[in-house]
Short mmCIF file of C-alpha atoms in Angstrom, two decimals:
data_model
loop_
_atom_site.label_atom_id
_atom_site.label_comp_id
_atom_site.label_asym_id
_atom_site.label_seq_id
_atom_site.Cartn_x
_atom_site.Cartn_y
_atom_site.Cartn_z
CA UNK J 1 13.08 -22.23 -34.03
CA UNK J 2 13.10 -18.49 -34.45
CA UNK J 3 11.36 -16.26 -32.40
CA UNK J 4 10.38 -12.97 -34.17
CA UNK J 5 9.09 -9.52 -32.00
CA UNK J 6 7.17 -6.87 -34.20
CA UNK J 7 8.98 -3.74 -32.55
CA UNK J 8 7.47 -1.34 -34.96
CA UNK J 9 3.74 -2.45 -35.27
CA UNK J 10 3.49 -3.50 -31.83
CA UNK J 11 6.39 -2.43 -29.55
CA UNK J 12 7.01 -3.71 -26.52
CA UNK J 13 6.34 -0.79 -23.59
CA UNK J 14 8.94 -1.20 -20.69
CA UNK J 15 7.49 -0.88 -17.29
CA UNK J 16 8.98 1.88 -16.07
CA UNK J 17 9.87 4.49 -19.07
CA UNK J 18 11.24 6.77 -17.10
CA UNK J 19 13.76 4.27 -15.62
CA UNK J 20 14.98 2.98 -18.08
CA UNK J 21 17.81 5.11 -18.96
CA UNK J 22 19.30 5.29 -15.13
CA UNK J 23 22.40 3.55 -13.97
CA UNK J 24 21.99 0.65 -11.82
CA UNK J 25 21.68 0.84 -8.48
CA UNK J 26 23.26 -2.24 -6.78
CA UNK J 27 21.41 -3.48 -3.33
CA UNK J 28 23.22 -5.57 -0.80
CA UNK J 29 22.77 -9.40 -0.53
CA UNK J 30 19.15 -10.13 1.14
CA UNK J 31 19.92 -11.28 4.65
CA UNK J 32 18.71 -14.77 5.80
CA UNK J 33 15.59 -13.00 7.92
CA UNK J 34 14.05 -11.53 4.52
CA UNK J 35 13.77 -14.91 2.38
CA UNK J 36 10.35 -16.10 1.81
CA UNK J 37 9.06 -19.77 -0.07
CA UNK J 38 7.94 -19.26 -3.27
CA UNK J 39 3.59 -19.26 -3.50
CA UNK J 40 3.06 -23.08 -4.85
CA UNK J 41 -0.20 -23.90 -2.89
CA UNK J 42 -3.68 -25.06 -3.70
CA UNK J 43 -5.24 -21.93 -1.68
CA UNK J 44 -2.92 -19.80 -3.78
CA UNK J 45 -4.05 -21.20 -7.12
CA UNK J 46 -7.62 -20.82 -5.93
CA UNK J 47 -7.21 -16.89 -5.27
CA UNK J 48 -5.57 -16.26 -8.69
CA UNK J 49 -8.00 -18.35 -10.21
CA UNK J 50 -10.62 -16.00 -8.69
CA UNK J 51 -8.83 -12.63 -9.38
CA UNK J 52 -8.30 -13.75 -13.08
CA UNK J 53 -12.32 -14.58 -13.58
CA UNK J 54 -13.13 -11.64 -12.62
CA UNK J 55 -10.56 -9.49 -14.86
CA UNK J 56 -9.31 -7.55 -11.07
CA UNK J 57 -5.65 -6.50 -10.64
CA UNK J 58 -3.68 -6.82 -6.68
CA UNK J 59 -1.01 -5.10 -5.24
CA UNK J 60 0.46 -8.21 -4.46
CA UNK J 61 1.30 -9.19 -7.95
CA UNK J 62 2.02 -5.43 -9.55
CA UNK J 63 4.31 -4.64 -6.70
CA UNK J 64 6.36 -7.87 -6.33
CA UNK J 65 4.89 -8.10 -2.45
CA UNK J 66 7.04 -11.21 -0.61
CA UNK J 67 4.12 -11.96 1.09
CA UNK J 68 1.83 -13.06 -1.60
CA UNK J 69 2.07 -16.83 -1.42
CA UNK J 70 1.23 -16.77 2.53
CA UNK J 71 -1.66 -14.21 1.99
CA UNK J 72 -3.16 -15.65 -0.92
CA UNK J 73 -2.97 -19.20 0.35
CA UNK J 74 -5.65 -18.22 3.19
CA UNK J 75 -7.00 -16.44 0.22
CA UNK J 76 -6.32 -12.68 1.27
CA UNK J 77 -6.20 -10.88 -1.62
CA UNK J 78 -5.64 -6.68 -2.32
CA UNK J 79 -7.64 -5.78 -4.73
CA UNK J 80 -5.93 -2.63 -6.67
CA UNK J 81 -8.85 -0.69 -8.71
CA UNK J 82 -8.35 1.62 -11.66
CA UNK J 83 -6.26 -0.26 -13.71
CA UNK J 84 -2.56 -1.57 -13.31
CA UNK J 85 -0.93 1.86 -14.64
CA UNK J 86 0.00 4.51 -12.30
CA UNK J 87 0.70 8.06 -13.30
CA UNK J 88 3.49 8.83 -11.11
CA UNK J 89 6.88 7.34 -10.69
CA UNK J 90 7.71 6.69 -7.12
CA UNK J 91 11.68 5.28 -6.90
CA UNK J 92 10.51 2.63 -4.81
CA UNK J 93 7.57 1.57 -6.76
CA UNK J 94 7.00 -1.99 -9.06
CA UNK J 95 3.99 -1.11 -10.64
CA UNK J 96 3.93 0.07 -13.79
CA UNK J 97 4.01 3.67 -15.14
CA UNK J 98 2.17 5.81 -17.73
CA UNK J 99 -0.85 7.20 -18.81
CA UNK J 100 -3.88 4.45 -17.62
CA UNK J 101 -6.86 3.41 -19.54
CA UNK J 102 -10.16 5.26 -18.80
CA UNK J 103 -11.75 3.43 -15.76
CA UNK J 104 -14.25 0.35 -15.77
CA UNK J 105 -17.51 0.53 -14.60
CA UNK J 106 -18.16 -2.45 -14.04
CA UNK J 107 -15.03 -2.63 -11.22
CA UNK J 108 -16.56 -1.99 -8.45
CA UNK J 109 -19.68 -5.01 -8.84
CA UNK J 110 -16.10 -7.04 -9.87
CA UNK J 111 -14.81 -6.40 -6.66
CA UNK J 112 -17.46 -7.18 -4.71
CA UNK J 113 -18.19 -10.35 -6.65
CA UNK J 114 -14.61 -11.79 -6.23
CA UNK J 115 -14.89 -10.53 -2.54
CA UNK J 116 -17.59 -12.91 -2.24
CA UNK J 117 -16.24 -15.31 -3.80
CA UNK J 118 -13.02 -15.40 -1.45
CA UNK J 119 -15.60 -15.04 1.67
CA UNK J 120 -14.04 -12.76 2.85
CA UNK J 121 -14.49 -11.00 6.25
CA UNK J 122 -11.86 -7.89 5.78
CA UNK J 123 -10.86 -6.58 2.94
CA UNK J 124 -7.87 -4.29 1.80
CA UNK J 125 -8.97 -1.74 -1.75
CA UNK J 126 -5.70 -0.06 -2.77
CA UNK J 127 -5.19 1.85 -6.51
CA UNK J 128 -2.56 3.05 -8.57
CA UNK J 129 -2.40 7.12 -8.52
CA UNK J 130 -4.78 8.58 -10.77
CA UNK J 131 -3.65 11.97 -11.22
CA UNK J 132 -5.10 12.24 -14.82
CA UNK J 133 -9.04 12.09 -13.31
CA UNK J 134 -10.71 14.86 -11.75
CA UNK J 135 -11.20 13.40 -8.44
CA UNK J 136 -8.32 11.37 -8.61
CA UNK J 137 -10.82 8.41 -8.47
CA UNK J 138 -12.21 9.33 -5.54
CA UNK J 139 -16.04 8.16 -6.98
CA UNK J 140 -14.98 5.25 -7.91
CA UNK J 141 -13.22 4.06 -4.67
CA UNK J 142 -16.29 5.16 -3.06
CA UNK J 143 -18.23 3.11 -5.70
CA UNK J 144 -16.57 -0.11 -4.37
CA UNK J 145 -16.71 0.38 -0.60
CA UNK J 146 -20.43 1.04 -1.53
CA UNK J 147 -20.78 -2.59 -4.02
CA UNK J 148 -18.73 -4.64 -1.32
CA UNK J 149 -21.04 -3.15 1.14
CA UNK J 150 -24.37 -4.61 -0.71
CA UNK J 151 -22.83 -7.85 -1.78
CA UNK J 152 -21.04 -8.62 1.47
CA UNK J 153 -22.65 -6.54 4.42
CA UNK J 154 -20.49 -8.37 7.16
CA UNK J 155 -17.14 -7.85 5.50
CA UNK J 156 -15.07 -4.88 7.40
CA UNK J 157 -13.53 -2.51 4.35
CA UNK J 158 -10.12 -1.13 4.85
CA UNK J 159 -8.76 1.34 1.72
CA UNK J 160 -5.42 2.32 1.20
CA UNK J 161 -5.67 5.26 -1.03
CA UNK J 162 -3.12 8.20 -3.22
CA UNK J 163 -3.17 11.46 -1.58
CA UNK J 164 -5.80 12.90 -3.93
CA UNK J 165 -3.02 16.00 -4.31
CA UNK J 166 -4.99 19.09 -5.53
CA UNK J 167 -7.94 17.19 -5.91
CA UNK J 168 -10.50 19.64 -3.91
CA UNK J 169 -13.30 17.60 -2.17
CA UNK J 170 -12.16 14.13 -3.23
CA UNK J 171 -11.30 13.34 -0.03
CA UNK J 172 -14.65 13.75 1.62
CA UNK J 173 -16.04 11.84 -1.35
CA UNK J 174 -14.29 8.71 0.06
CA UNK J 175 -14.83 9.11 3.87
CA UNK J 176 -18.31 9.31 2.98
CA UNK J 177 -18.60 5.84 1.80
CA UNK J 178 -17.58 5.20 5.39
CA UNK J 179 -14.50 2.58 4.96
CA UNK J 180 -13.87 0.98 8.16
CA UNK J 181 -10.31 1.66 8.27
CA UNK J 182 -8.55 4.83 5.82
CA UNK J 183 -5.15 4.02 5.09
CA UNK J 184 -2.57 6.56 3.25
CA UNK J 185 1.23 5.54 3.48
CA UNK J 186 3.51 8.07 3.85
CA UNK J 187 6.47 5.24 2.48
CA UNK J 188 9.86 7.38 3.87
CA UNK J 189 10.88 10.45 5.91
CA UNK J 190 10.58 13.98 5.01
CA UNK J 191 14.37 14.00 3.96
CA UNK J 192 13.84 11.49 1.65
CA UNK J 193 10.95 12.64 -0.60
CA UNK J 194 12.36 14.04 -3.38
CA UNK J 195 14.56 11.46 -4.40
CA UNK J 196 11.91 8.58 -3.37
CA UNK J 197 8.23 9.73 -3.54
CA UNK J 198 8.85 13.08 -5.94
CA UNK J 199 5.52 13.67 -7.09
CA UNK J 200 4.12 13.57 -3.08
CA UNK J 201 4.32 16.25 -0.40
CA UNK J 202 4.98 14.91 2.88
CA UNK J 203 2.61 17.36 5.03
CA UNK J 204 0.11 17.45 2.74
CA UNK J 205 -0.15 13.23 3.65
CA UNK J 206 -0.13 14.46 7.51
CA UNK J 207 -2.83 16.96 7.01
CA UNK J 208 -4.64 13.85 4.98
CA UNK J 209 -5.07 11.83 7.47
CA UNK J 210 -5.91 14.56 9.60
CA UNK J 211 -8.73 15.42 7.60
CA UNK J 212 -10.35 11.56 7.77
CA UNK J 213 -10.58 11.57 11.40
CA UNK J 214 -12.06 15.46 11.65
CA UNK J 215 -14.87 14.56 8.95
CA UNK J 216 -15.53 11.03 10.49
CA UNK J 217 -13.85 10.33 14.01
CA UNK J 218 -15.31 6.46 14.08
CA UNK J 219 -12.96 5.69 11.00
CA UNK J 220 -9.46 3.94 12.04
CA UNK J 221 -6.76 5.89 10.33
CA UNK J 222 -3.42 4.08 9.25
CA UNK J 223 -0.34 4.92 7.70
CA UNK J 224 2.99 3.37 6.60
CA UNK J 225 6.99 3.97 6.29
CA UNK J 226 9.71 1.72 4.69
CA UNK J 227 13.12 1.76 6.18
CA UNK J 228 16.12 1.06 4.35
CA UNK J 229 16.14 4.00 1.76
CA UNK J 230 18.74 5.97 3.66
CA UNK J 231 16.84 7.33 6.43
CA UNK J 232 18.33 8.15 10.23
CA UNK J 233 16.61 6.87 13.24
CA UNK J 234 15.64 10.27 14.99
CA UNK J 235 13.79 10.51 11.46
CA UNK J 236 11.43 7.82 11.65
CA UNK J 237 10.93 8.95 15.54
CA UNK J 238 9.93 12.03 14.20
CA UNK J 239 7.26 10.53 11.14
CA UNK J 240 5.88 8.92 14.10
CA UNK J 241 4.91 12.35 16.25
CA UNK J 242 3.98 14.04 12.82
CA UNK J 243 1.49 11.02 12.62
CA UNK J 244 0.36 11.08 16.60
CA UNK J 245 0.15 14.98 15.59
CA UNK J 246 -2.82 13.85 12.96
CA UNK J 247 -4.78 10.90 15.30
CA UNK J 248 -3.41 8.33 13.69
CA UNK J 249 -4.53 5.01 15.31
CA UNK J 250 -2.45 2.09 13.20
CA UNK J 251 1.59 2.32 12.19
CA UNK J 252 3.24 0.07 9.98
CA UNK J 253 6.73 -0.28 9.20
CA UNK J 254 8.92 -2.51 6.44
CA UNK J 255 11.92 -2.99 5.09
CA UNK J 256 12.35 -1.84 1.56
CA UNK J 257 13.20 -4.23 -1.41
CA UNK J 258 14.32 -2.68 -4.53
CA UNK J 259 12.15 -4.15 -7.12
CA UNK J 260 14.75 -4.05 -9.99
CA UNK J 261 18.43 -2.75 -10.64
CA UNK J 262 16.46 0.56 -12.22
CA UNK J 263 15.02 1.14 -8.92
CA UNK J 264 16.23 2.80 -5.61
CA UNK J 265 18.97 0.55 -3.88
CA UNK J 266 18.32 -0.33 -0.69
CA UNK J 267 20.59 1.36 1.45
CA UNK J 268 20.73 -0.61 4.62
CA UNK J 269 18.53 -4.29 5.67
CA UNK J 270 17.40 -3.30 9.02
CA UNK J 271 17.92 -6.13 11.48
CA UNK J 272 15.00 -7.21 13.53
CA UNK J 273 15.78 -6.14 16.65
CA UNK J 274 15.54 -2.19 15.42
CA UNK J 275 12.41 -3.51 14.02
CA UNK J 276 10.92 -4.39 17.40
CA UNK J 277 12.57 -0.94 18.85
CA UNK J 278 10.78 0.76 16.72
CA UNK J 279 7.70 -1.36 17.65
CA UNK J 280 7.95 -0.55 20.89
CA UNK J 281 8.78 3.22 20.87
CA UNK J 282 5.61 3.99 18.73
CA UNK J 283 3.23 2.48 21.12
CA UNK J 284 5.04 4.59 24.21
CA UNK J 285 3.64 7.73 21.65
CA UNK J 286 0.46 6.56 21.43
CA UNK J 287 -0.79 4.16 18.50
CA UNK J 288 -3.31 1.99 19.15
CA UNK J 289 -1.67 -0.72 17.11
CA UNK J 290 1.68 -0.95 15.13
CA UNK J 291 3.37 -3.20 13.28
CA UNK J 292 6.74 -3.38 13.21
CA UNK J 293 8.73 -6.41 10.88
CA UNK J 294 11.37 -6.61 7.49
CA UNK J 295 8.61 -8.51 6.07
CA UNK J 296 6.10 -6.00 7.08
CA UNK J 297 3.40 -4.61 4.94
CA UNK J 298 0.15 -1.87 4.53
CA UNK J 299 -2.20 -5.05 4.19
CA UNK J 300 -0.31 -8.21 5.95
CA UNK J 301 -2.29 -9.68 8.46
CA UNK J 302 -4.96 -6.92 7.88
CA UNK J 303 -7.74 -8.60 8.89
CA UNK J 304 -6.39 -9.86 12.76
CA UNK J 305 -4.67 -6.36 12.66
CA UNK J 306 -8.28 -5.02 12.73
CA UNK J 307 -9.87 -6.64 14.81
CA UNK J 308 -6.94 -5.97 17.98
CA UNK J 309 -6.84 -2.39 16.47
CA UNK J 310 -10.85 -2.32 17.62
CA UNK J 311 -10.11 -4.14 20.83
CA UNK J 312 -7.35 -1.37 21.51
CA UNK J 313 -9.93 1.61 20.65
CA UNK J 314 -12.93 -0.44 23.56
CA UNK J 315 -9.99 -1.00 26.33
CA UNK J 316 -8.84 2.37 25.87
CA UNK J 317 -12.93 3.72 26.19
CA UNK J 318 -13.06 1.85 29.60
#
Protein backbone atom coordinates (compact mmCIF):
# COMPACT_ATOMS: atom_id res chain seq x y z
CA UNK A 1 0.00 0.00 0.00
CA UNK A 2 1.10 3.53 -0.70
CA UNK A 3 0.35 6.28 1.34
CA UNK A 4 0.21 9.63 -0.57
CA UNK A 5 0.26 13.40 1.45
CA UNK A 6 -1.00 16.41 -0.76
CA UNK A 7 1.84 18.90 0.48
CA UNK A 8 0.87 21.54 -1.94
CA UNK A 9 -3.03 21.62 -1.83
CA UNK A 10 -3.20 20.84 1.69
CA UNK A 11 0.11 21.07 3.60
CA UNK A 12 0.65 19.78 6.66
CA UNK A 13 1.21 22.89 9.41
CA UNK A 14 3.87 21.83 12.08
CA UNK A 15 2.97 22.72 15.57
CA UNK A 16 5.35 24.94 16.44
CA UNK A 17 6.64 27.02 13.19
CA UNK A 18 8.84 28.85 14.85
CA UNK A 19 10.64 25.77 16.27
CA UNK A 20 11.14 24.05 13.81
CA UNK A 21 14.36 25.18 12.52
CA UNK A 22 16.25 25.05 16.18
CA UNK A 23 18.79 22.50 17.17
CA UNK A 24 17.76 19.95 19.55
CA UNK A 25 17.89 20.37 22.88
CA UNK A 26 18.65 17.02 24.66
CA UNK A 27 16.91 16.56 28.35
CA UNK A 28 18.27 14.12 30.84
CA UNK A 29 16.72 10.63 31.43
CA UNK A 30 13.25 11.12 33.48
CA UNK A 31 14.02 9.94 36.98
CA UNK A 32 11.95 7.04 38.49
CA UNK A 33 9.76 9.76 40.75
CA UNK A 34 8.37 11.49 37.40
CA UNK A 35 6.85 8.28 35.55
CA UNK A 36 3.19 8.17 35.39
CA UNK A 37 0.66 4.99 33.91
CA UNK A 38 -0.59 5.69 30.80
CA UNK A 39 -4.74 7.01 30.97
CA UNK A 40 -6.55 3.49 29.95
CA UNK A 41 -9.67 3.80 32.26
CA UNK A 42 -13.40 3.72 31.86
CA UNK A 43 -13.71 7.26 33.78
CA UNK A 44 -11.10 8.49 31.33
CA UNK A 45 -12.97 7.36 28.22
CA UNK A 46 -16.10 8.88 29.70
CA UNK A 47 -14.45 12.51 30.03
CA UNK A 48 -13.09 12.46 26.44
CA UNK A 49 -16.19 11.15 25.30
CA UNK A 50 -17.79 14.25 26.88
CA UNK A 51 -15.16 16.89 25.78
CA UNK A 52 -15.40 15.50 22.14
CA UNK A 53 -19.52 15.93 22.07
CA UNK A 54 -19.29 19.01 22.89
CA UNK A 55 -16.45 20.17 20.27
CA UNK A 56 -14.27 21.79 23.78
CA UNK A 57 -10.45 21.69 23.79
CA UNK A 58 -8.24 20.94 27.56
CA UNK A 59 -5.03 21.82 28.62
CA UNK A 60 -4.49 18.44 29.49
CA UNK A 61 -4.37 17.11 26.02
CA UNK A 62 -2.74 20.40 24.09
CA UNK A 63 -0.02 20.57 26.65
CA UNK A 64 0.99 16.88 27.07
CA UNK A 65 -0.04 17.27 31.08
CA UNK A 66 1.27 13.73 32.93
CA UNK A 67 -1.55 13.99 34.95
CA UNK A 68 -4.34 13.53 32.56
CA UNK A 69 -5.23 9.88 32.99
CA UNK A 70 -5.57 10.36 36.99
CA UNK A 71 -7.59 13.66 36.53
CA UNK A 72 -9.77 12.63 33.89
CA UNK A 73 -10.52 9.25 35.39
CA UNK A 74 -12.45 11.12 38.39
CA UNK A 75 -13.52 13.10 35.43
CA UNK A 76 -11.63 16.52 36.13
CA UNK A 77 -11.29 18.06 33.12
CA UNK A 78 -9.57 21.86 32.07
CA UNK A 79 -11.46 23.23 29.79
CA UNK A 80 -9.10 25.61 27.48
CA UNK A 81 -11.51 28.27 25.57
CA UNK A 82 -10.67 30.20 22.43
CA UNK A 83 -9.48 27.68 20.34
CA UNK A 84 -6.33 25.31 20.49
CA UNK A 85 -3.89 28.02 18.77
CA UNK A 86 -1.96 30.35 20.81
CA UNK A 87 -0.34 33.47 19.50
CA UNK A 88 2.77 33.44 21.36
CA UNK A 89 5.59 31.00 21.57
CA UNK A 90 6.56 30.27 25.09
CA UNK A 91 9.93 27.72 25.05
CA UNK A 92 8.25 25.65 27.42
CA UNK A 93 4.93 25.46 25.84
CA UNK A 94 3.07 22.16 23.86
CA UNK A 95 0.31 23.85 22.51
CA UNK A 96 0.26 24.86 19.30
CA UNK A 97 1.28 28.20 17.68
CA UNK A 98 -0.11 30.69 15.13
CA UNK A 99 -2.67 32.90 14.23
CA UNK A 100 -6.24 31.26 15.89
CA UNK A 101 -9.58 31.10 14.34
CA UNK A 102 -12.08 33.91 15.24
CA UNK A 103 -13.80 32.78 18.54
CA UNK A 104 -17.09 30.63 18.99
CA UNK A 105 -20.00 31.85 20.43
CA UNK A 106 -21.44 29.23 21.27
CA UNK A 107 -18.22 28.22 23.79
CA UNK A 108 -19.18 29.41 26.63
CA UNK A 109 -23.09 27.48 26.75
CA UNK A 110 -20.42 24.41 25.55
CA UNK A 111 -18.65 24.75 28.57
CA UNK A 112 -21.18 24.91 30.82
CA UNK A 113 -23.04 22.04 29.18
CA UNK A 114 -20.04 19.59 29.38
CA UNK A 115 -19.52 21.03 32.98
CA UNK A 116 -22.76 19.61 33.70
CA UNK A 117 -22.37 16.85 32.20
CA UNK A 118 -19.10 15.87 34.25
CA UNK A 119 -21.08 17.13 37.55
CA UNK A 120 -18.79 18.87 38.41
CA UNK A 121 -18.32 20.83 41.70
CA UNK A 122 -14.94 22.95 40.77
CA UNK A 123 -13.91 23.78 37.76
CA UNK A 124 -10.51 24.99 36.19
CA UNK A 125 -11.18 27.60 32.57
CA UNK A 126 -7.68 28.15 31.13
CA UNK A 127 -7.04 29.66 27.23
CA UNK A 128 -4.41 29.90 24.87
CA UNK A 129 -3.03 33.73 24.60
CA UNK A 130 -5.09 35.75 22.48
CA UNK A 131 -3.06 38.61 21.68
CA UNK A 132 -4.74 39.16 18.22
CA UNK A 133 -8.35 40.28 20.08
CA UNK A 134 -8.93 43.50 21.58
CA UNK A 135 -9.47 42.40 25.02
CA UNK A 136 -7.37 39.58 24.74
CA UNK A 137 -10.61 37.54 25.33
CA UNK A 138 -11.33 38.97 28.30
CA UNK A 139 -15.47 38.97 27.30
CA UNK A 140 -15.45 35.84 26.49
CA UNK A 141 -13.78 34.30 29.64
CA UNK A 142 -16.18 36.35 31.44
CA UNK A 143 -18.93 34.89 29.14
CA UNK A 144 -18.18 31.37 30.55
CA UNK A 145 -17.75 32.04 34.28
CA UNK A 146 -21.17 33.77 33.64
CA UNK A 147 -22.87 30.32 31.47
CA UNK A 148 -21.25 27.86 34.11
CA UNK A 149 -22.72 30.08 36.66
CA UNK A 150 -26.52 29.64 35.23
CA UNK A 151 -26.14 26.05 34.26
CA UNK A 152 -24.33 24.90 37.38
CA UNK A 153 -24.91 27.50 40.31
CA UNK A 154 -23.11 25.21 42.96
CA UNK A 155 -19.96 24.61 40.97
CA UNK A 156 -16.90 26.87 42.45
CA UNK A 157 -15.06 28.52 39.11
CA UNK A 158 -11.36 28.81 39.19
CA UNK A 159 -9.68 30.62 35.78
CA UNK A 160 -6.27 30.50 34.88
CA UNK A 161 -5.87 33.27 32.47
CA UNK A 162 -2.81 35.20 29.84
CA UNK A 163 -1.69 38.38 31.24
CA UNK A 164 -4.01 40.46 29.04
CA UNK A 165 -0.48 42.54 28.18
CA UNK A 166 -1.56 46.03 26.93
CA UNK A 167 -4.96 45.11 26.96
CA UNK A 168 -6.44 48.31 29.00
CA UNK A 169 -9.51 47.30 31.13
CA UNK A 170 -9.59 43.61 30.24
CA UNK A 171 -8.66 42.73 33.39
CA UNK A 172 -11.52 44.22 35.30
CA UNK A 173 -13.75 42.70 32.62
CA UNK A 174 -12.88 39.25 34.09
CA UNK A 175 -12.85 39.95 37.90
CA UNK A 176 -16.18 41.17 37.32
CA UNK A 177 -17.63 37.92 36.43
CA UNK A 178 -16.46 37.14 39.95
CA UNK A 179 -14.38 33.69 39.43
CA UNK A 180 -13.91 32.11 42.66
CA UNK A 181 -10.33 31.67 42.40
CA UNK A 182 -7.98 34.03 39.57
CA UNK A 183 -5.08 32.20 38.59
CA UNK A 184 -2.07 33.74 36.34
CA UNK A 185 1.25 31.62 36.29
CA UNK A 186 4.21 33.33 36.27
CA UNK A 187 6.01 29.68 34.85
CA UNK A 188 10.02 30.73 35.75
CA UNK A 189 12.13 33.43 37.46
CA UNK A 190 12.81 36.83 36.34
CA UNK A 191 16.29 35.64 34.95
CA UNK A 192 14.79 33.32 32.89
CA UNK A 193 12.15 35.21 30.83
CA UNK A 194 13.60 35.99 27.83
CA UNK A 195 14.80 32.82 26.81
CA UNK A 196 11.53 30.94 28.29
CA UNK A 197 8.37 33.16 28.38
CA UNK A 198 9.71 36.05 25.69
CA UNK A 199 6.60 37.59 24.81
CA UNK A 200 5.68 38.09 28.93
CA UNK A 201 6.97 40.68 31.37
CA UNK A 202 7.56 39.34 34.67
CA UNK A 203 6.28 42.50 36.84
CA UNK A 204 3.69 43.26 34.79
CA UNK A 205 2.27 39.36 36.03
CA UNK A 206 3.09 40.68 39.76
CA UNK A 207 1.22 43.87 39.33
CA UNK A 208 -1.64 41.38 37.71
CA UNK A 209 -2.39 39.69 40.37
CA UNK A 210 -2.13 42.63 42.37
CA UNK A 211 -4.76 44.24 40.58
CA UNK A 212 -7.44 41.08 41.18
CA UNK A 213 -7.25 41.30 44.80
CA UNK A 214 -7.46 45.47 44.90
CA UNK A 215 -10.68 45.36 42.55
CA UNK A 216 -12.21 42.27 44.40
CA UNK A 217 -10.44 41.24 47.79
CA UNK A 218 -12.98 38.01 48.27
CA UNK A 219 -11.33 36.43 45.05
CA UNK A 220 -8.42 33.73 45.89
CA UNK A 221 -5.46 34.68 43.81
CA UNK A 222 -2.96 31.90 42.56
CA UNK A 223 0.04 31.68 40.68
CA UNK A 224 2.61 29.14 39.40
CA UNK A 225 6.54 28.47 38.67
CA UNK A 226 8.26 25.44 37.00
CA UNK A 227 11.67 24.48 38.16
CA UNK A 228 14.10 22.82 36.12
CA UNK A 229 14.72 25.50 33.34
CA UNK A 230 17.98 26.66 34.83
CA UNK A 231 16.89 28.65 37.66
CA UNK A 232 18.97 29.13 41.23
CA UNK A 233 17.29 28.57 44.48
CA UNK A 234 17.59 32.17 46.06
CA UNK A 235 15.52 32.82 42.70
CA UNK A 236 12.49 31.00 43.30
CA UNK A 237 12.79 32.38 47.13
CA UNK A 238 12.62 35.56 45.67
CA UNK A 239 9.31 34.83 42.98
CA UNK A 240 7.83 33.85 46.16
CA UNK A 241 8.19 37.50 48.14
CA UNK A 242 7.44 39.25 44.70
CA UNK A 243 4.15 37.13 44.95
CA UNK A 244 3.53 37.70 49.00
CA UNK A 245 4.40 41.43 47.73
CA UNK A 246 0.95 41.15 45.48
CA UNK A 247 -1.53 39.05 48.19
CA UNK A 248 -1.19 36.12 46.66
CA UNK A 249 -3.07 33.37 48.61
CA UNK A 250 -2.21 29.87 46.54
CA UNK A 251 1.58 28.81 45.15
CA UNK A 252 2.22 26.07 42.97
CA UNK A 253 5.34 24.63 41.90
CA UNK A 254 6.44 21.72 39.12
CA UNK A 255 8.99 20.29 37.54
CA UNK A 256 9.35 21.11 33.91
CA UNK A 257 9.11 18.44 31.06
CA UNK A 258 10.30 19.45 27.74
CA UNK A 259 7.51 18.61 25.48
CA UNK A 260 9.69 17.78 22.38
CA UNK A 261 13.50 17.87 21.31
CA UNK A 262 12.45 21.55 19.67
CA UNK A 263 11.62 22.67 23.04
CA UNK A 264 13.63 24.02 26.09
CA UNK A 265 15.74 21.12 27.73
CA UNK A 266 15.21 20.62 31.02
CA UNK A 267 18.11 21.61 32.81
CA UNK A 268 17.99 19.83 36.09
CA UNK A 269 14.92 17.05 37.60
CA UNK A 270 14.51 18.48 40.97
CA UNK A 271 14.42 15.74 43.56
CA UNK A 272 11.57 15.69 45.95
CA UNK A 273 12.97 16.59 48.90
CA UNK A 274 13.79 20.38 47.41
CA UNK A 275 10.27 20.02 46.40
CA UNK A 276 8.97 19.79 49.96
CA UNK A 277 11.73 22.61 50.99
CA UNK A 278 10.31 24.69 48.92
CA UNK A 279 6.86 23.66 50.28
CA UNK A 280 7.69 24.50 53.42
CA UNK A 281 9.61 27.82 53.04
CA UNK A 282 6.61 29.44 51.15
CA UNK A 283 4.16 28.83 53.85
CA UNK A 284 6.84 30.41 56.60
CA UNK A 285 6.19 33.72 53.96
CA UNK A 286 2.80 33.57 54.12
CA UNK A 287 0.57 31.55 51.50
CA UNK A 288 -2.40 30.29 52.54
CA UNK A 289 -1.89 27.12 50.56
CA UNK A 290 1.00 25.79 48.30
CA UNK A 291 1.72 23.06 46.47
CA UNK A 292 4.86 21.85 46.11
CA UNK A 293 5.57 18.26 43.83
CA UNK A 294 7.64 17.12 40.24
CA UNK A 295 4.30 16.10 39.22
CA UNK A 296 2.78 19.30 40.27
CA UNK A 297 0.41 21.36 38.30
CA UNK A 298 -1.89 24.95 37.98
CA UNK A 299 -5.11 22.63 38.09
CA UNK A 300 -4.07 19.12 39.90
CA UNK A 301 -6.12 18.43 42.69
CA UNK A 302 -7.88 21.85 42.15
CA UNK A 303 -10.91 21.15 43.53
CA UNK A 304 -9.58 19.70 47.34
CA UNK A 305 -6.91 22.49 46.83
CA UNK A 306 -9.92 24.88 47.13
CA UNK A 307 -11.69 23.91 49.46
CA UNK A 308 -8.36 23.78 52.29
CA UNK A 309 -7.36 27.09 50.52
CA UNK A 310 -11.01 28.44 52.02
CA UNK A 311 -10.50 26.62 55.28
CA UNK A 312 -6.98 28.43 55.50
CA UNK A 313 -8.62 32.02 54.65
CA UNK A 314 -11.76 31.11 57.97
CA UNK A 315 -8.84 29.79 60.49
CA UNK A 316 -6.79 32.63 59.69
CA UNK A 317 -10.22 35.18 60.28
CA UNK A 318 -10.53 33.58 63.82
Amino acid sequence: MVVIVDTITNPLRPRHPEKVNRPDSASPPKPDWIRVRAPNTRGYADTRNIVRANGLHTVCEEAGCPNIGECWDKKHATFMIMGDTCTRACAFCNVKTGLPNALDAAEPQNVAEAVAKLGLAHVVITSVDRDDLADGGAEHFAETIRAIRAACPSTTIEILTPDFLRKEGALEVVVAAKPDVFNHNLETVPSRYLTVRPGARYFHSIRLLQRVKELDPTIFTKSGIMVGLGEERHEVLQVMDDLRSGDVDFLTIGQYLQPTRKHHAVMRYVPPDEFSSYEKVAYTKGFLMVSASPLTRSSHHAGEDFARLKAARAATAR
